[in-house]
CSV table of C-alpha atoms in Angstrom, one decimal:
chain,number,residue,atom,x,y,z
A,1,PRO,CA,262.8,82.4,46.3
A,2,GLY,CA,260.4,84.1,47.3
A,3,PRO,CA,258.3,87.4,46.9
A,4,ILE,CA,261.0,90.5,46.2
A,5,THR,CA,260.0,93.9,47.0
A,6,ILE,CA,261.5,96.8,44.8
A,7,ASN,CA,262.2,100.4,46.6
A,8,ASN,CA,261.9,103.0,43.5
A,9,ASN,CA,263.3,106.1,45.7
A,10,ILE,CA,262.0,109.7,44.6
A,11,GLY,CA,263.4,113.1,45.0
A,12,MET,CA,266.2,114.2,42.8
A,13,GLU,CA,265.9,115.9,39.4
A,14,ALA,CA,268.6,117.1,36.8
A,15,ASN,CA,269.5,116.9,33.3
A,16,GLY,CA,266.0,116.3,32.6
A,17,VAL,CA,265.5,113.5,34.5
A,18,MET,CA,262.6,113.2,37.3
A,19,GLU,CA,263.9,110.8,39.8
A,20,GLU,CA,260.5,109.2,40.8
A,21,THR,CA,259.6,108.7,37.3
A,22,GLU,CA,262.8,106.9,36.1
A,23,MET,CA,263.0,104.9,39.1
A,24,TYR,CA,259.6,103.9,38.4
A,25,ARG,CA,260.2,102.9,35.2
A,26,LEU,CA,263.1,100.9,35.9
A,27,ALA,CA,261.4,99.0,38.9
A,28,LYS,CA,258.6,98.3,36.4
A,29,ARG,CA,261.4,96.7,34.2
A,30,VAL,CA,263.2,94.6,36.9
A,31,LYS,CA,260.0,93.6,37.8
A,32,GLU,CA,259.3,92.5,34.3
A,33,LEU,CA,262.8,90.4,33.9
A,34,LEU,CA,262.3,88.7,37.2
A,35,GLU,CA,258.9,87.8,36.8
A,36,LYS,CA,260.1,86.5,33.6
A,37,GLU,CA,262.0,83.8,35.8
A,38,GLY,CA,259.3,82.8,37.3
A,39,LEU,CA,259.6,85.0,40.6
A,40,LYS,CA,257.0,87.0,42.5
A,41,VAL,CA,257.5,90.6,42.2
A,42,GLY,CA,256.1,93.8,44.1
A,43,ILE,CA,256.7,97.4,43.4
A,44,ALA,CA,256.8,99.3,46.8
A,45,ARG,CA,255.0,102.6,45.8
A,46,GLU,CA,252.7,103.7,42.9
A,47,GLU,CA,254.1,105.6,40.0
A,48,TYR,CA,253.0,109.4,41.6
A,49,SER,CA,253.0,108.5,45.2
A,50,TRP,CA,255.8,108.9,47.7
A,51,LEU,CA,256.4,106.8,50.6
A,52,SER,CA,259.1,106.7,53.6
A,53,LEU,CA,261.6,103.9,53.5
A,54,TYR,CA,260.7,104.0,57.5
A,55,GLY,CA,257.3,103.3,59.6
A,56,GLU,CA,254.7,100.7,59.4
A,57,THR,CA,253.5,102.3,55.9
A,58,GLY,CA,256.7,102.6,54.6
A,59,THR,CA,258.2,100.9,51.8
A,60,LEU,CA,260.3,98.4,54.1
A,61,ALA,CA,256.8,97.6,55.7
A,62,LYS,CA,255.6,96.6,52.4
A,63,GLY,CA,258.2,94.3,51.9
A,64,TYR,CA,257.8,93.0,55.5
A,65,ASP,CA,254.1,92.7,55.3
A,66,ALA,CA,254.6,90.7,52.0
A,67,ASP,CA,256.7,88.6,53.3
A,68,ALA,CA,259.6,89.3,50.9
A,69,LYS,CA,262.8,87.5,51.2
A,70,TYR,CA,264.8,90.1,49.0
A,71,PHE,CA,264.5,94.0,49.0
A,72,ILE,CA,266.2,96.1,46.2
A,73,SER,CA,266.3,99.5,46.6
A,74,LEU,CA,266.8,101.6,43.3
A,75,ALA,CA,267.8,105.2,43.5
A,76,PRO,CA,270.3,107.6,41.4
A,77,SER,CA,273.5,108.9,42.3
A,78,GLY,CA,273.8,112.3,43.0
A,79,GLY,CA,277.6,112.4,42.7
A,80,SER,CA,279.8,114.8,41.0
A,81,ASP,CA,279.0,115.0,36.9
A,82,THR,CA,282.0,112.9,36.3
A,83,GLN,CA,281.0,109.8,38.0
A,84,GLN,CA,279.0,107.1,35.6
A,85,GLY,CA,277.8,103.6,36.0
A,86,VAL,CA,276.0,101.7,38.3
A,87,SER,CA,277.0,100.9,42.1
A,88,ILE,CA,275.4,97.5,44.0
A,89,VAL,CA,275.8,97.5,47.8
A,90,HIS,CA,274.9,94.4,50.2
A,91,SER,CA,275.0,93.8,53.6
A,92,SER,CA,278.4,93.4,55.4
A,93,PHE,CA,276.6,90.2,57.4
A,94,VAL,CA,275.5,88.5,54.4
A,95,SER,CA,276.8,86.7,50.9
A,96,ASN,CA,277.1,88.5,48.3
A,97,LYS,CA,275.5,86.3,46.3
A,98,LEU,CA,272.5,88.3,45.0
A,99,ALA,CA,274.6,91.5,44.4
A,100,ASN,CA,276.7,89.0,42.2
A,101,SER,CA,274.2,87.7,40.6
A,102,ILE,CA,272.6,90.9,39.5
A,103,HIS,CA,276.0,92.4,38.4
A,104,GLU,CA,276.6,89.3,36.2
A,105,GLN,CA,273.1,89.7,34.6
A,106,MET,CA,273.6,93.4,33.8
A,107,THR,CA,277.2,93.1,32.3
A,108,LYS,CA,275.7,89.9,29.8
A,109,THR,CA,272.1,91.9,29.2
A,110,THR,CA,272.7,95.4,29.0
A,111,LYS,CA,275.3,98.5,28.0
A,112,MET,CA,275.5,99.6,31.6
A,113,GLN,CA,278.4,99.9,33.1
A,114,VAL,CA,278.5,98.4,36.9
A,115,LEU,CA,281.3,100.2,39.0
A,116,ASP,CA,281.4,97.9,41.9
A,117,VAL,CA,279.5,95.3,44.0
A,118,ALA,CA,280.9,96.2,47.8
A,119,ALA,CA,279.4,95.3,51.6
A,120,SER,CA,277.8,98.1,53.3
A,121,GLY,CA,280.1,100.2,55.9
A,122,ARG,CA,279.5,99.9,59.3
A,123,THR,CA,278.6,102.0,62.0
A,124,SER,CA,278.2,101.1,65.7
A,125,GLY,CA,278.4,97.7,64.6
A,126,TYR,CA,275.5,97.8,62.1
A,127,ASP,CA,275.4,98.0,58.4
A,128,ALA,CA,276.0,101.7,57.6
A,129,ASP,CA,273.7,101.6,55.0
A,130,LEU,CA,269.9,102.4,56.0
A,131,ASP,CA,267.9,100.3,53.2
A,132,ILE,CA,270.1,97.3,53.8
A,133,ARG,CA,270.3,97.8,57.4
A,134,GLU,CA,266.3,98.4,58.0
A,135,ALA,CA,265.4,95.8,55.6
A,136,GLY,CA,267.4,93.1,57.7
A,137,GLY,CA,265.0,92.5,60.5
A,138,ARG,CA,266.2,91.6,64.1
A,139,ALA,CA,269.3,89.8,62.8
A,140,LEU,CA,270.6,93.0,61.7
A,141,GLY,CA,269.5,95.4,64.0
A,142,ALA,CA,266.7,96.9,62.1
A,143,GLY,CA,264.5,99.5,64.6
A,144,GLU,CA,268.0,99.5,66.5
A,145,LEU,CA,269.1,102.9,65.4
A,146,VAL,CA,265.6,104.1,63.6
A,147,THR,CA,262.7,104.4,66.4
A,148,ALA,CA,260.4,104.4,63.3
A,149,ASN,CA,261.2,101.0,62.4
A,150,GLN,CA,261.4,99.3,65.7
A,151,PHE,CA,258.4,97.0,64.6
A,152,ALA,CA,260.8,95.4,62.1
A,153,SER,CA,262.7,93.9,65.0
A,154,ASN,CA,260.1,91.2,65.1
A,155,TYR,CA,260.5,90.0,61.3
A,156,HIS,CA,263.4,87.9,60.2
A,157,GLY,CA,264.2,90.4,57.5
A,158,MET,CA,264.7,90.9,53.8
A,159,ASP,CA,268.2,90.2,51.9
A,160,ALA,CA,268.6,93.6,50.6
A,161,ILE,CA,270.6,95.2,48.1
A,162,TYR,CA,271.2,99.0,47.4
A,163,MET,CA,271.6,100.1,43.6
A,164,GLU,CA,272.8,103.3,42.6
A,165,VAL,CA,271.8,102.7,38.7
A,166,PHE,CA,273.0,106.0,37.5
A,167,ASN,CA,274.7,109.2,38.1
A,168,ILE,CA,271.6,112.2,37.6
A,169,ASN,CA,274.3,114.8,37.5
A,170,ASN,CA,276.1,113.4,34.6
A,171,PRO,CA,274.5,113.9,31.4
A,172,ALA,CA,276.1,111.5,29.3
A,173,ASP,CA,275.1,108.6,32.4
A,174,VAL,CA,271.1,109.6,31.8
A,175,ALA,CA,271.0,109.1,28.1
């Protein structure tokens, strides 16, 4: 497999947890684990910097520029304070193999509960999840609905998954 780019979102804060700090920490841990398996991995942003997902200087562009084959987007859920666990979403146009492999490894090697592995819904014939659609290049319609990503229509795209790794509003999930 080719390089992997990890998009570690920033933004929310609840229950003493800052999204930017936790997502960066998690991105570094995922990078270490994937590199142990012999994969080349990059993180899309520095620890205390913010980059948009979109545009020619955004996190997706970093993945495209690195010729990444995979794009893993990490974020906390901001759902109700009773929701707990990990959700993994993949493109509705590609195999679920990457998402299922991550689910299997998480189940074997962590105490994290994986709630579901699901295909992205669709809107106007495209994947509804922005991280997934815009990572998919020309094949998945990148740049068709988000004009800042029109540059991406020239690329073959990356197989992308979006992971909500914990619920920031649930004290038990962030413990």
